[in-house]
Structures are given as C-alpha cells and as structure tokens.
Coordinates of C-alpha atoms (C1' of nucleotides) in Angstrom, one line a residue:
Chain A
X236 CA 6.7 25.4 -58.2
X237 CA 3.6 25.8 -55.9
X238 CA 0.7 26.0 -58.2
X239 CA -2.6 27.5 -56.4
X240 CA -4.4 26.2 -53.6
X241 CA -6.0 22.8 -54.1
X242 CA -7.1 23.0 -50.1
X243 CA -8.5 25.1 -47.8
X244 CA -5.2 25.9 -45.4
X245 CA -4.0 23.9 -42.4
X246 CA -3.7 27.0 -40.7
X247 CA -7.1 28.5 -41.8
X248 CA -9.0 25.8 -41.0
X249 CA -8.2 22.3 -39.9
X250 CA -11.0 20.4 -39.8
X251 CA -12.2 21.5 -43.4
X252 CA -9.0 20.3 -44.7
X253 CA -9.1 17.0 -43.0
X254 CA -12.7 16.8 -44.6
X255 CA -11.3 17.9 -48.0
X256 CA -8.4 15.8 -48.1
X257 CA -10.5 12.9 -47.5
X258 CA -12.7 13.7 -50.3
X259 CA -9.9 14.7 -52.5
X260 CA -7.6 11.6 -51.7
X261 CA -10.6 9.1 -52.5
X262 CA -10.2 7.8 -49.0
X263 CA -13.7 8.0 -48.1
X264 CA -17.5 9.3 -48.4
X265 CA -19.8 9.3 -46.0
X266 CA -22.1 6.9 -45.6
X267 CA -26.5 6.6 -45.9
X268 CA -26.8 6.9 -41.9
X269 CA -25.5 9.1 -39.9
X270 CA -21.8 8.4 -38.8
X271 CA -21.3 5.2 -41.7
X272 CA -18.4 5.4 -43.7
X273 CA -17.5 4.0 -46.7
X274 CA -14.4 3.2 -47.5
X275 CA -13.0 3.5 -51.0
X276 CA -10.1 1.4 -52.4
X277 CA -7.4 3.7 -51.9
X278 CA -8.6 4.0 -47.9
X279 CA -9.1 0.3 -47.6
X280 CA -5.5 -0.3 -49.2
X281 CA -3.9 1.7 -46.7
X282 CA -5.8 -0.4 -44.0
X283 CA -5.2 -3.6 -45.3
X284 CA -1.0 -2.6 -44.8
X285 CA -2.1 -1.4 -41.7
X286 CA -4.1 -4.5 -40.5
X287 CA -0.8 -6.9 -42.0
X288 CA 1.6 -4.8 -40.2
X289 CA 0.0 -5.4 -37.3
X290 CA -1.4 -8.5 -37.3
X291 CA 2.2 -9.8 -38.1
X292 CA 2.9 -8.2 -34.7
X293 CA -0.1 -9.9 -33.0
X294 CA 1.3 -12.8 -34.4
X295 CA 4.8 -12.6 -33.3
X296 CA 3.5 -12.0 -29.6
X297 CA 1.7 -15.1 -29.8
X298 CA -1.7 -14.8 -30.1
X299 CA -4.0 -16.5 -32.3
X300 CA -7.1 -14.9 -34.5
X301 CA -10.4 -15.7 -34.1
X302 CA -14.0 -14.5 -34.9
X303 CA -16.7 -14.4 -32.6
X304 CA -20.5 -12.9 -33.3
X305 CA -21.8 -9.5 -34.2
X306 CA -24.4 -9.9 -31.9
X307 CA -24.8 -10.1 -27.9
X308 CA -27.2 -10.6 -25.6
X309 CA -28.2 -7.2 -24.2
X310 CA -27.9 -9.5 -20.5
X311 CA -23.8 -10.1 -21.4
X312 CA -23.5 -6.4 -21.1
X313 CA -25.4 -6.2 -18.1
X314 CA -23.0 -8.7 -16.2
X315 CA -20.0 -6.3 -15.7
X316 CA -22.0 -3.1 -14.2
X317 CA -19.2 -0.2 -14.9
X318 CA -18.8 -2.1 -18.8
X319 CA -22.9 -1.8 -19.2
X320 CA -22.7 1.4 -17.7
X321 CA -20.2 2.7 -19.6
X322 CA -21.1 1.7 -23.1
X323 CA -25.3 1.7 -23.0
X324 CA -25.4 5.6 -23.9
X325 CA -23.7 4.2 -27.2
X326 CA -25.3 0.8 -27.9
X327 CA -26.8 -0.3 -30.9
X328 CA -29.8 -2.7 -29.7
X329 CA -32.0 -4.9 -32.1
X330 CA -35.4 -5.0 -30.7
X331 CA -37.3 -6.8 -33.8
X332 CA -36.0 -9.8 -36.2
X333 CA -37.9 -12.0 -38.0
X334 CA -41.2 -9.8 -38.0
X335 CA -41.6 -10.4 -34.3
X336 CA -40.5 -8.2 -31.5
X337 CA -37.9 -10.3 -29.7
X338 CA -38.0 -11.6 -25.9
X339 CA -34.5 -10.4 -25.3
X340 CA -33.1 -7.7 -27.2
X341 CA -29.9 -8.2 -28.9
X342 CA -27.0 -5.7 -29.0
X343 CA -24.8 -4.8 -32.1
X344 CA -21.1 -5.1 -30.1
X345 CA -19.5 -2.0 -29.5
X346 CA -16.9 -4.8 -28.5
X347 CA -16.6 -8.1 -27.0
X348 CA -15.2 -8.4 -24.0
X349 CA -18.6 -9.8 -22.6
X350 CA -19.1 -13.1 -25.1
X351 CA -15.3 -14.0 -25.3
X352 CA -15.2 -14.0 -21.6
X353 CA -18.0 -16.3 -21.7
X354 CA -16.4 -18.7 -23.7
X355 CA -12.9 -18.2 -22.4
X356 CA -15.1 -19.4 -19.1
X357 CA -15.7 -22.5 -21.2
X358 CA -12.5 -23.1 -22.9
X359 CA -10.4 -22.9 -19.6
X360 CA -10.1 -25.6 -17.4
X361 CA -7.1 -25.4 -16.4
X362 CA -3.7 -23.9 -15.4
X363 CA -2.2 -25.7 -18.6
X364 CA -4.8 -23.8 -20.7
X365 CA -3.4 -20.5 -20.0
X366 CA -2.6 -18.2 -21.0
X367 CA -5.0 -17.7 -23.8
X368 CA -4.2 -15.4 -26.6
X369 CA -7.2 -14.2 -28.6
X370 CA -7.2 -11.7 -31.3
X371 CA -10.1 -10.6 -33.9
X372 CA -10.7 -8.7 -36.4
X373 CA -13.8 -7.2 -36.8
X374 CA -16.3 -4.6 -36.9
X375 CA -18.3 -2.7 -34.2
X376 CA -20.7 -0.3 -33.3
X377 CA -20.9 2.6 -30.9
X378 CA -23.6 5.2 -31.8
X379 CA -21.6 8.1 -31.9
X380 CA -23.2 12.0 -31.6
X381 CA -20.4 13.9 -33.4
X382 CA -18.7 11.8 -36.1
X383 CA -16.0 12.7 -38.5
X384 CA -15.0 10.3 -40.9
X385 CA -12.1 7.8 -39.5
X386 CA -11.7 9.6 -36.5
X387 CA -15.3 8.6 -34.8
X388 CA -18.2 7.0 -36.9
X389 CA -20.8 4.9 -35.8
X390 CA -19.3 1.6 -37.2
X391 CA -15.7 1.4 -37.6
X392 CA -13.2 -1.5 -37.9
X393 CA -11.2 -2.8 -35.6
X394 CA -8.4 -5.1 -34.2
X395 CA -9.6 -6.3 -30.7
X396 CA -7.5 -8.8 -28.4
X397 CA -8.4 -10.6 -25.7
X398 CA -6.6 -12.6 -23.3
X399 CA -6.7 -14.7 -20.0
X400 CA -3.8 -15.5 -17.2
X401 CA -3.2 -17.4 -14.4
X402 CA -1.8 -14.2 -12.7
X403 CA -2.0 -10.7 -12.1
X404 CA 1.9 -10.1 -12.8
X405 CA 1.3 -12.5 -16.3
X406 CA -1.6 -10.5 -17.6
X407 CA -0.1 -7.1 -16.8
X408 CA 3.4 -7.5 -18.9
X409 CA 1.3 -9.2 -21.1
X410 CA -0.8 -5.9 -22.3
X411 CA 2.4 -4.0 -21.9
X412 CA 4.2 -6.2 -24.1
X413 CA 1.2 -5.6 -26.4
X414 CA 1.6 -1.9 -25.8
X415 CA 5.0 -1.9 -26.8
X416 CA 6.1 -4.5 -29.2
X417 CA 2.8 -4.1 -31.6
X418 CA 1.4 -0.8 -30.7
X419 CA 4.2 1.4 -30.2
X420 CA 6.6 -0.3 -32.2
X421 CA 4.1 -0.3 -35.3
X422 CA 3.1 3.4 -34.9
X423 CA 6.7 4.4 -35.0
X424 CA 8.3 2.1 -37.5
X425 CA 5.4 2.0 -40.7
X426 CA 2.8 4.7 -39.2
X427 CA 6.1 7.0 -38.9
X428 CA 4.5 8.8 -35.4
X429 CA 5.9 9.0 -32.8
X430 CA 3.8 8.7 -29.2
X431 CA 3.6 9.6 -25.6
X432 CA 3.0 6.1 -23.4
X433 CA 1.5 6.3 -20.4
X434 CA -1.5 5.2 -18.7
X435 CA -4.8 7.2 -18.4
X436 CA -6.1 8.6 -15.1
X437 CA -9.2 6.7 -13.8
X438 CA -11.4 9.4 -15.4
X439 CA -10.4 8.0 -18.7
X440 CA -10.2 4.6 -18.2
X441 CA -12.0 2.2 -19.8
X442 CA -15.6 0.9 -18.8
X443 CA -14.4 -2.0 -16.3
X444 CA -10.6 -1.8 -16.8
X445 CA -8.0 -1.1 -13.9
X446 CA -5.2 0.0 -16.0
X447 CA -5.6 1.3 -19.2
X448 CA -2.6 2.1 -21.2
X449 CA -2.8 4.7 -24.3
X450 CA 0.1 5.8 -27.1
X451 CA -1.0 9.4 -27.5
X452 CA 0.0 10.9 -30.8
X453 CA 0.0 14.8 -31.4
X454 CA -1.9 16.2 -34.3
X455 CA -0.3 19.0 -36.7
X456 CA -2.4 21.5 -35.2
X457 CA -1.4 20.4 -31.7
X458 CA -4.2 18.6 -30.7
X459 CA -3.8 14.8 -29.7
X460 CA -5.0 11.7 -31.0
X461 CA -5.1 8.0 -28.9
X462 CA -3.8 6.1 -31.2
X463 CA -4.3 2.6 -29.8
X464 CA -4.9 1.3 -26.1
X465 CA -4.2 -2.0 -23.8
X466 CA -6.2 -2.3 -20.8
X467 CA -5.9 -4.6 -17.8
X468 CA -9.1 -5.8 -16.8
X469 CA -8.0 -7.5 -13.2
X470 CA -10.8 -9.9 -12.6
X471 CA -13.4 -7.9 -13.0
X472 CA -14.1 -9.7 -16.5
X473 CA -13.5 -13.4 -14.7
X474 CA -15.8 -12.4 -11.8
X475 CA -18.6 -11.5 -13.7
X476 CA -18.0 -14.7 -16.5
X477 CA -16.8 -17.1 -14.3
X478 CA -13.4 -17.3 -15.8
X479 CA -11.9 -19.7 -13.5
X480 CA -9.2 -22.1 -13.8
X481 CA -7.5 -24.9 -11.3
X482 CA -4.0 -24.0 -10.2
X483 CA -1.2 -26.6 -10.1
X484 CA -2.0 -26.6 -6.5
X485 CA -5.9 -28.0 -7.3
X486 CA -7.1 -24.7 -6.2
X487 CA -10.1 -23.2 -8.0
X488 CA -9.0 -20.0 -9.2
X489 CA -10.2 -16.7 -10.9
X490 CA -7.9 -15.7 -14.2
X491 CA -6.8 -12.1 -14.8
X492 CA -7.9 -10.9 -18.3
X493 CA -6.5 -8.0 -20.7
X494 CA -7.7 -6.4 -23.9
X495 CA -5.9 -4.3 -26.4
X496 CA -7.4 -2.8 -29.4
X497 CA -6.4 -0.6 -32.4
X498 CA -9.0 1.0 -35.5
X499 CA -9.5 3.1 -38.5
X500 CA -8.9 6.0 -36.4
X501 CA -5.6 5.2 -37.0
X502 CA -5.9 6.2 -40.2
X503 CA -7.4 9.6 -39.7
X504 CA -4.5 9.7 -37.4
X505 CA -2.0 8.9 -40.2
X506 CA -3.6 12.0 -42.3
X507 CA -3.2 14.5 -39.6
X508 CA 0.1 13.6 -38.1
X509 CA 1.8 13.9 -42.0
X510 CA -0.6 15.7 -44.0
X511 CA 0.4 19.3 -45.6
X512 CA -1.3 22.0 -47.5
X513 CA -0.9 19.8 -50.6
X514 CA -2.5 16.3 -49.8
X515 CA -1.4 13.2 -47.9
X516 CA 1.8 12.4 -47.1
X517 CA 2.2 8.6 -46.7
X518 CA 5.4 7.1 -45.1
X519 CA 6.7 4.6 -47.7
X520 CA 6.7 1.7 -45.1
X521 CA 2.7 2.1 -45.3
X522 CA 2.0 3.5 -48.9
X523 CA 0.1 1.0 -51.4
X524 CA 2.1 2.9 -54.3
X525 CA 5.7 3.8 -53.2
X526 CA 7.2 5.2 -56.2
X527 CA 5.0 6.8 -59.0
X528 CA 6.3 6.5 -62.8
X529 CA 5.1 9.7 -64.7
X530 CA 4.8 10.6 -68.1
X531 CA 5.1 14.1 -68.9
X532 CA 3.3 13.0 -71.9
X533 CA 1.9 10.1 -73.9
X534 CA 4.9 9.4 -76.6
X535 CA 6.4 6.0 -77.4
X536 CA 9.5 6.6 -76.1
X537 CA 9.1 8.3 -72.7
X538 CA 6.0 5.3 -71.7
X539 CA 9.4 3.2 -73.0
X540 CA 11.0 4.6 -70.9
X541 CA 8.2 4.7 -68.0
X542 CA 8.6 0.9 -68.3
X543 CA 12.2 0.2 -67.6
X544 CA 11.6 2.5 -64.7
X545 CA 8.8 0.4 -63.2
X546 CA 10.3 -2.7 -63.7
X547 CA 13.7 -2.0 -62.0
X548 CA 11.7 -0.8 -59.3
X549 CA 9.7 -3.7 -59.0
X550 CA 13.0 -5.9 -59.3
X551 CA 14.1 -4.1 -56.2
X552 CA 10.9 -4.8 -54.1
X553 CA 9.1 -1.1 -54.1
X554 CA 5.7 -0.9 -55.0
X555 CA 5.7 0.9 -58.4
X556 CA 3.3 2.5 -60.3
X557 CA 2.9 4.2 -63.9
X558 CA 1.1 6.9 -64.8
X559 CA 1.3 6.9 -68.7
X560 CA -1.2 9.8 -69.0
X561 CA -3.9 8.8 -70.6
X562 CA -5.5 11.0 -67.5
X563 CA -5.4 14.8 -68.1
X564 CA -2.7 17.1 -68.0
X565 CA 0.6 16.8 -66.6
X566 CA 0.0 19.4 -63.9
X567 CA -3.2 17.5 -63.3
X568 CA -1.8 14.6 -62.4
X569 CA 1.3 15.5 -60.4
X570 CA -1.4 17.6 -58.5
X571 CA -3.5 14.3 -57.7
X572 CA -0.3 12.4 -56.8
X573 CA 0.8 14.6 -54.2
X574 CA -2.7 14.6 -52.6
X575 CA -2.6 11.0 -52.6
X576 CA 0.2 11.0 -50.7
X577 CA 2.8 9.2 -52.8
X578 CA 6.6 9.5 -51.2
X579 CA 8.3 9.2 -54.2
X580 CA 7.5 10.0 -58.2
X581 CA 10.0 10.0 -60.8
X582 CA 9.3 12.2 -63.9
X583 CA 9.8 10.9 -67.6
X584 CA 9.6 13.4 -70.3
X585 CA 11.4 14.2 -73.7
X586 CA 13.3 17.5 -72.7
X587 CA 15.0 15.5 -70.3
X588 CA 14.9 12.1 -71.9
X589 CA 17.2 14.0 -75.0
X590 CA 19.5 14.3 -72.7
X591 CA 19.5 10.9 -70.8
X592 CA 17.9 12.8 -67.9
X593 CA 14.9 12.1 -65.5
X594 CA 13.4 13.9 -62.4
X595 CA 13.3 12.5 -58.8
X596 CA 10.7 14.1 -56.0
X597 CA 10.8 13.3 -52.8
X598 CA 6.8 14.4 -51.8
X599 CA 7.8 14.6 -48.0
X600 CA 10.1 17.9 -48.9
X601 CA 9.1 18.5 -52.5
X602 CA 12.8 18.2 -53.0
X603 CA 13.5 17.7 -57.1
X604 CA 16.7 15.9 -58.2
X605 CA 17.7 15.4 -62.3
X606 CA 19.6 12.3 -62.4
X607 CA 20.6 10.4 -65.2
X608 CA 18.0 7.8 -66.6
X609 CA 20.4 4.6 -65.5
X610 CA 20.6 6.1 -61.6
X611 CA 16.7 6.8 -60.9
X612 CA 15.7 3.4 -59.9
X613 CA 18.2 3.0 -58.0
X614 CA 17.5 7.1 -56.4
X615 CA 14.3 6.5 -56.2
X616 CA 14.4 3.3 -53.8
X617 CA 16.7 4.8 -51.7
X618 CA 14.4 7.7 -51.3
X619 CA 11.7 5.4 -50.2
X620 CA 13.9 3.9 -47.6
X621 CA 15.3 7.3 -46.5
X622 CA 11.9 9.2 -46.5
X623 CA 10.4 6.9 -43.5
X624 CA 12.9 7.9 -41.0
X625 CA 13.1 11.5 -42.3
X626 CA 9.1 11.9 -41.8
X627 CA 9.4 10.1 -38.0
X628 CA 12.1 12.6 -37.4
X629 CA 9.9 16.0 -38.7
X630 CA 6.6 14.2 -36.7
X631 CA 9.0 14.0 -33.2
X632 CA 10.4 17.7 -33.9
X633 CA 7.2 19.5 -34.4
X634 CA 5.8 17.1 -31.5
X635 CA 8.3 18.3 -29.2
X636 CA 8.1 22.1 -30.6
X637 CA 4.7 22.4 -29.0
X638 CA 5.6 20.0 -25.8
X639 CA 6.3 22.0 -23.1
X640 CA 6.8 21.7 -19.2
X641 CA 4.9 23.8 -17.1
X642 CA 4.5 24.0 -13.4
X643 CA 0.9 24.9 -13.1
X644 CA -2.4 24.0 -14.2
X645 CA -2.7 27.9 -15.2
X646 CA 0.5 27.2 -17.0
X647 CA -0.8 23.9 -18.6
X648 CA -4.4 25.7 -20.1
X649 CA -2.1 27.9 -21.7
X650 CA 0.2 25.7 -23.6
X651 CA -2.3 23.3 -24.3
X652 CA -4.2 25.7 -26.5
X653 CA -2.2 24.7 -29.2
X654 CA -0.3 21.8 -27.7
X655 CA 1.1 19.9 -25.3
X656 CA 1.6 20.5 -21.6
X657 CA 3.5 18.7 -19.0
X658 CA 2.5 19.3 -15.8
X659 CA 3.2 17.4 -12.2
X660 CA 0.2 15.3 -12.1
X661 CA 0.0 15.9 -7.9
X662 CA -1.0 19.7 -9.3
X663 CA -4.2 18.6 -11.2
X664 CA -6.0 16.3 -9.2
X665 CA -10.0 16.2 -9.6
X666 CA -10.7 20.1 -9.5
X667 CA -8.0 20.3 -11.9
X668 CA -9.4 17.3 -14.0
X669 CA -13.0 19.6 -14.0
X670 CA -11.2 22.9 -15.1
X671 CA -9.6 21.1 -17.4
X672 CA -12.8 19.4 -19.2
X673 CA -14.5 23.4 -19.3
X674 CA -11.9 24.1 -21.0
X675 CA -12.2 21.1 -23.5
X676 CA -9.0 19.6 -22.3
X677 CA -8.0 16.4 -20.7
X678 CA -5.1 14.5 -19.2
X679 CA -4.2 12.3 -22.4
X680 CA -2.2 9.8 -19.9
X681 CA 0.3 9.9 -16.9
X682 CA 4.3 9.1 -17.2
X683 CA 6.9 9.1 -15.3
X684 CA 9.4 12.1 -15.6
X685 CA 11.3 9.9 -17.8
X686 CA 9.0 9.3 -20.2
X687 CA 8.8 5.4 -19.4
X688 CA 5.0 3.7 -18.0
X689 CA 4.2 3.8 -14.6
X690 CA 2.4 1.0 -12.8
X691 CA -0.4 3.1 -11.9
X692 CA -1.1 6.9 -11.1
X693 CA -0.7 6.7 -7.5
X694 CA 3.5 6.6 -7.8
X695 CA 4.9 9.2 -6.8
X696 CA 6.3 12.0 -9.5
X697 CA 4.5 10.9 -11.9
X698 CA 3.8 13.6 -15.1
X699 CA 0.5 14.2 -16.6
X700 CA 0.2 15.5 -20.4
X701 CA -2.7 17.9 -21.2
X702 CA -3.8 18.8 -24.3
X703 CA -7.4 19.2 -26.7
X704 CA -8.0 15.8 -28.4
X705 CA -10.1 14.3 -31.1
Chain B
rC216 C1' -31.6 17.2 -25.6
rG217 C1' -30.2 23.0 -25.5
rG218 C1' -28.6 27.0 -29.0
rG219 C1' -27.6 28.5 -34.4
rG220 C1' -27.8 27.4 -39.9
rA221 C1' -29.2 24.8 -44.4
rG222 C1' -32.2 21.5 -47.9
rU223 C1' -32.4 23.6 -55.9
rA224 C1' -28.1 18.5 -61.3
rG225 C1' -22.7 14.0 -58.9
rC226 C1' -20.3 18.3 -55.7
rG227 C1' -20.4 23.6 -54.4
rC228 C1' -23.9 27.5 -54.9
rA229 C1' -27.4 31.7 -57.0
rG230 C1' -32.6 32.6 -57.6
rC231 C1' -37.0 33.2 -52.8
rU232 C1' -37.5 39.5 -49.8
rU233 C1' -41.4 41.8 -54.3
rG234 C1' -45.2 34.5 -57.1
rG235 C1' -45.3 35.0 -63.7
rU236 C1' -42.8 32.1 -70.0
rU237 C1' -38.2 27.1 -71.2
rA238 C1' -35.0 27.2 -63.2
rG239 C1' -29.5 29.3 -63.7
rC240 C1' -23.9 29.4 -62.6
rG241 C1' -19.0 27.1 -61.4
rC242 C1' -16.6 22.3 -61.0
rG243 C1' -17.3 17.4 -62.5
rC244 C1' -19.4 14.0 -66.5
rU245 C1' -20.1 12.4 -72.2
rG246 C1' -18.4 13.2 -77.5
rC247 C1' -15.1 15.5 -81.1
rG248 C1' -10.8 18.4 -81.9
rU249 C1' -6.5 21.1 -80.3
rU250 C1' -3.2 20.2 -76.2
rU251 C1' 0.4 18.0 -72.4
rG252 C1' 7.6 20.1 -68.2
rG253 C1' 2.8 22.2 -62.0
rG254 C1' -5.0 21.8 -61.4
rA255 C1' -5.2 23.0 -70.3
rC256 C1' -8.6 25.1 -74.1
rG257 C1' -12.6 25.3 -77.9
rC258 C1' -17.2 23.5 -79.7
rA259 C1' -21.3 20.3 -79.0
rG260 C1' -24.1 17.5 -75.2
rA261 C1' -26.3 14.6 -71.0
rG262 C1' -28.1 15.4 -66.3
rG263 C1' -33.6 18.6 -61.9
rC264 C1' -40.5 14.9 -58.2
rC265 C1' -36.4 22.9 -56.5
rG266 C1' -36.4 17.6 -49.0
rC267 C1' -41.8 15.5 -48.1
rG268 C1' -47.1 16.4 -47.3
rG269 C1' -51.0 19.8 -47.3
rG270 C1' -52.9 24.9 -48.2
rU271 C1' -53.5 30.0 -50.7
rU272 C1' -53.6 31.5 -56.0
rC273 C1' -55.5 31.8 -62.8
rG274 C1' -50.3 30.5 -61.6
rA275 C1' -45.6 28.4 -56.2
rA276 C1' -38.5 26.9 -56.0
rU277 C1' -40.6 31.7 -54.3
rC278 C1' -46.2 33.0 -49.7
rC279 C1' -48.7 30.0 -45.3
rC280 C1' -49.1 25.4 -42.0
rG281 C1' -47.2 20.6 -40.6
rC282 C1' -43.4 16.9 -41.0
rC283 C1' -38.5 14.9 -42.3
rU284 C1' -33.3 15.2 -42.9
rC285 C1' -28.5 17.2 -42.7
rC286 C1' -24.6 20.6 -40.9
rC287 C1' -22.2 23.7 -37.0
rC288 C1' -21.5 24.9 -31.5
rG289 C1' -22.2 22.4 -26.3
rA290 C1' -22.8 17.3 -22.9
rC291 C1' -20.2 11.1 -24.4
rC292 C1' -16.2 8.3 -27.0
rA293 C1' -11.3 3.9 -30.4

RNA sequence: CGGGGAGUAGCGCAGCUUGGUUAGCGCGCUGCGUUUGGGACGCAGAGGCCGCGGGUUCGAAUCCCGCCUCCCCGACCA
C-alpha cells in the first residue's frame, strides 16, 4: 500500500520534514522579510477552528474581546523595567512616519500588557469594576534571530488576555482557571495533545511576571513545545500603570493583574505532535474537511454516487468534501489527501460500486474497510468521532514512552536527548539550570509529583521536567 | 555578532576549476491526446537583467574587486 517517499523521513531528518510538510500541505510560504509568514487558506482554516474553539472558551470564562493599537509608545515599555528589559533585544521600533523623524519613537507591540494597563488604570474606579476580563485578538511583533515557520517568525498571531482583580487570591485562580478550562482543556479535546502543567522556574518566566504557568506538549521526536502560557503579574503591572481601585472599605488600592496568551505556534505544534512520514494528520475535532469523498475516476455514476455520500454526511454534521477528479490521477490525489491531513476519506469507484461496495480509510492508522454503499456515511462519521480520542490516546502513549524519571541531573541529560526527564527539582538548582542550557536543555516547568500545579517552586517535592525545546 | 555554506526559470539543481556559438536538467506550469483502484504517459509549448555594481578581455554565468541577500551551527524567545 505504501507508495514511495513523498517526504524526507521523520527519523532522518525532522526539521526538513516539518519544512516540507508545510510546503507540501499548502500551509504556508515564507514571507518577503526575514521571519514573515504567509499563511495560505488551508493554514488559515485550521486557525480560524482554532481561534473559535478557543475564543468560545474565553467566552465561557467570562471575558470580553477587545482591540487595542498596533503601536506603543517606546516610554509604556519603559515603565515596567524587567518587561522593557526583557522584550527590547526583540522590539520592532518606528523611528520615522510621515517623512519626519519622530520625537518619540513608537514600538510595533510584541504585546500589550503596557497600553491595556494604561487604560485599565482609566476604566477602574472602583471595587464594583472588577474584575475586568479583557481578551484580543491580534497580531505582534518580536524580531526573532532563528525563525521557522509557525513555530517562531517575526510577526505571528495571537490570542492575548488581560485581566485586573481586586486580590491576589482572585487574580491567581483566575489565570489558572484560564490555564485549565481554555488552555488545557482545548489542547486536549480538539488539538488532540496532551500536556504537562506546571509552572516555569524564574529563569523562564516571563518579562515582569511572578508566576508563569505553561502546558508543555512533547514533539514526535521528543523535543517539547509550550503550547500556551498564563502568567500572574502580581502588581507589578498596577504599580507601574497606576491600576488602582477603592475597596468597599474606601481604601485606595493597587489591583492584581494576569495575562494569558495562545498563537500560531500552536499550529506548528499540531503538525509535529500528529504528523507521520506521509503528511498531516489533523484530529477531526479541528480538520476544515473531515471526511473526503473520492472518485477513483470521473464516470457519471461513481460522482453519482460521490454525491449521496457527501450529502448524507453533511446531513449528519461532518464537514464533507468531494474530490470528483478532475485533478490528476487517483494515486495523485489520495497522496495529497493524506498530506493534508484528512481523518477520514471514503473511496467511490466502479469495481466496487458493481458490487454495491465502497472503501473507508481511517488516515490516523491507514486502516481500509469495504462496506457496503448504504453503511459508509454512517462508517465514516463514526470514524470521525472515534479518530479524536484514538489520536489523544497514541500522542499520551508515545509522550509517556520517552517520559522517564530519573534521580540525577546526569540521569536527566541523558533521557532528555530524545525526551523527557523527570527529575527532583531540589537536584537542579542554578548550576544545574547552567549545565543544562550547554547542553541546549531547559526545565520546561515544575509539578508536583502528582502531576497537578504547584503554587510556586519553592514547595517542597516539587518535580522539574527537562527536555530540548523549540 | 562569531564560525561555515549558497545566490543560474515557480521549486530543486548542473555548468564556473581550464572564459568561446542559441545557458542546460528534473519537478511544476500551458495545449492536445491517451489514461485513471496508491505520486500516469506521449507529443508540442511557455518561462532566464546567471543576486547587484564596477573591472579585465575581441568575448564573462565562468576571472578580479566591492556590495547586498539568503541558509546552516552558536548566544534570545509564544
């Protein structure tokens, strides 16, 4: 059944098949400068289900959508001095507009915690006001050195929330409830991967942050990817934008502020975690086409027959396509299917169709059923429901194949060549944090032994997971 | 910024060492025909400031000088 090689190897070379499959898929292309992408309608559709599924989610948790500006006054940035610090290796700044060299430069936001706390400093005046729940949607930019397409390019898009409460307790279950009930929830239930949780070590924080939390997924070549992040900003953000609001007590007081964010990493992510030597694999919760209709050949009856496949799958809510093959040869166009990631096609074509027979493949196994014409709808939608869980469950199992405890930093270099190590965090500490780094390896986040989120990463116990990222 | 490599058709490359007619090949693209159950085949086509600027020469993709860009490996990151 396998035909030859469309792409260079998983196992020969990683990278180079990412790149091809990107290429191959029509997610992307590069763009004119240096780390731009450009999206292409097959890429964009998978990130507009993306974007729905989670801004549903954003929705649900009770925040609202907004839009605030592209640009920032280089002096916002300035305000908060581990933010500016942290982000000016990476800014974007526009010196000249309008013919004329401007008095203050302007930066292109590589995000905007500094104008929405300025205006949440505006908008809140009170206890009654909070919390505030603030979501966008948007662009940004972070000059990147090394970028790969989805993974890190110099503009990207983005979800980015932003919120403001009265206390410390509010604001922190608020970003885990983010963490959990969007993030984690979404990755695992239409992304299909499944994630460590856990918060990073102050190393990786973010630039201003006390507590940033990460779902950390793992790569079919072992290395790991953060998938999205929630950060608790204590008042660093208030302090430096005035964020203050009057208690029910009349006191003048300084809110506690969060942000969460989530990008088109994610779909880079979705490629790697799935992907096989044949293409993308899309989980059907996620795919723009769920089921593809194809004709072995152009002939009256079997695109008849193409038709009452589509439409009883489109009666029963899956996203159906046909391919009535007008576009090259069958093998042709079963091969471009598969790369595109399609979980389910059913194939029409005369042998069978003589007989009152069809063919049902499930791309996630390859596995090929002959069914009678009348049962393939109905086949073929179950498939689409059954093929979500089935690729969760083969993400967790080669996840925790190459997830292994260790007892020693020695012990953790090791595994982490290739994949995950868990190792008592009390056994890294900062020299282990620098080995690590020469090693191109980092703590990807700290749990607790059971697996659940720790308040910070000075509990006792507490587990850190090494591994080589992206 | 340090180290390595490359710019020739949409993509991938050969040609350059040793200058010489009309710059090639594979894939893709267009047209026609035959095909179609796992990347089909034939015939006919279209498509090039050989990265940019200067120099040497009767003659430069090829030799010399300068510049620009891109890729890979290292230091930062969603």
């Amino acid at each position: 059944m396998a035909g030859p090689s469309v792409l260079t190897p998983q196992n020969e070379d990683f990278p180079q098949w990412y790149q091809e499959v990107v290429a191959k898929a029509e997610m992307a292309d590069n763009g004119p400068v240096r780390g731009t992408m450009v999206i292409r309608p097959y890429g964009y559709a998978i990130w507009e289900r993306i974007q729905s599924a989670i801004d549903e989610r954003i929705k649900l948790a009770g925040a609202q959508n907004a839009y605030f500006p592209l640009f920032i006054p280089e002096s916002y940035l300035s305000k908060e001095a581990e933010h500016v610090e942290g982000f000016s290796p990476e800014l974007a700044v526009v010196t000249h507009a309008g013919g004329e060299e401007l008095a203050e430069p302007i930066v292109v936001r590589p995000t905007s915690e500094t104008v929405i706390g300025e205006f949440m400093a505006k908008w809140i005046q009170s206890h009654r006001d909070l919390p505030l729940l603030l979501n966008q949607w948007a662009n940004v930019v972070r000059w990147e050195m090394r970028p790969r397409l989805f993974l890190r390019s110099s503009e990207f898009l983005w979800q980015e929330g932003h919120t403001a409460h009265a206390s410390a307790r509010d604001a922190s279950a608020y970003a885990l409830k983010i963490h959990l009930e969007v993030y984690h929830d979404f990755l695992e239930k239409v992304l299909a991967v499944p994630t460590f949780l856990g918060i990073k070590p102050p190393s990786e924080r973010f630039a201003g942050a006390t507590n940033t939390m990460t779902c950390e997924g793992m790569m079919r070549d072992g290395k790991a990817l953060q998938m999205a992040t929630s950060h608790e900003l204590g008042q660093n953000f208030a302090r430096a934008f005035d964020i203050y609001f009057q208690s029910e007590q009349g006191q003048s007081e300084l809110c506690y502020t969060t942000s969460w964010g989530a990008s088109t990493r994610l779909v880079g992510g979705l490629i790697m975690a799935h992907g096989d030597d044949r293409g993308l694999i899309l989980p059907p919760a996620l795919a723009p086409i769920q089921v593809v209709v194809l004709a072995v050949r152009e002939d009256d009856e079997v695109l008849t027959a193409c038709r009452d496949q589509y439409d009883q799958l489109t009666a029963a809510g899956v996203r159906a396509h046909v391919d009535d093959g007008r576009r090259g040869s069958f093998g042709r166009r079963v091969t471009d299917w598969e790369m595109k990631g399609v979980p389910v096609r059913i194939e029409v074509g005369p042998r069978d169709l003589a007989q009152g027979l069809v063919s049902v493949v499930r791309r996630d196994t390859g596995e090929k059923s002959t069914v009678a014409v009348a049962d393939a709808a109905a086949l073929a939608s179950s498939l689409v429901r059954d093929v979500q869980g089935a690729m969760l469950n083969a993400a967790r199992t080669l996840r925790d194949s190459r997830t292994t405890t260790v007892s020693d930093l020695d012990g953790a270099i090791e595994v982490a060549q290739e994949g995950f190590a868990r190792v008592e965090w009390s056994k890294v500490g900062d020299a282990g944090e620098a080995r690590l780094k020469s090693q191109a390896m980092t703590v990807r986040c700290l749990q607790r032994s059971d697996g659940s989120m720790p308040e910070n990463e000075r509990e006792s116990g507490l587990v850190a997971i090494v591994a080589r990222s992206y």
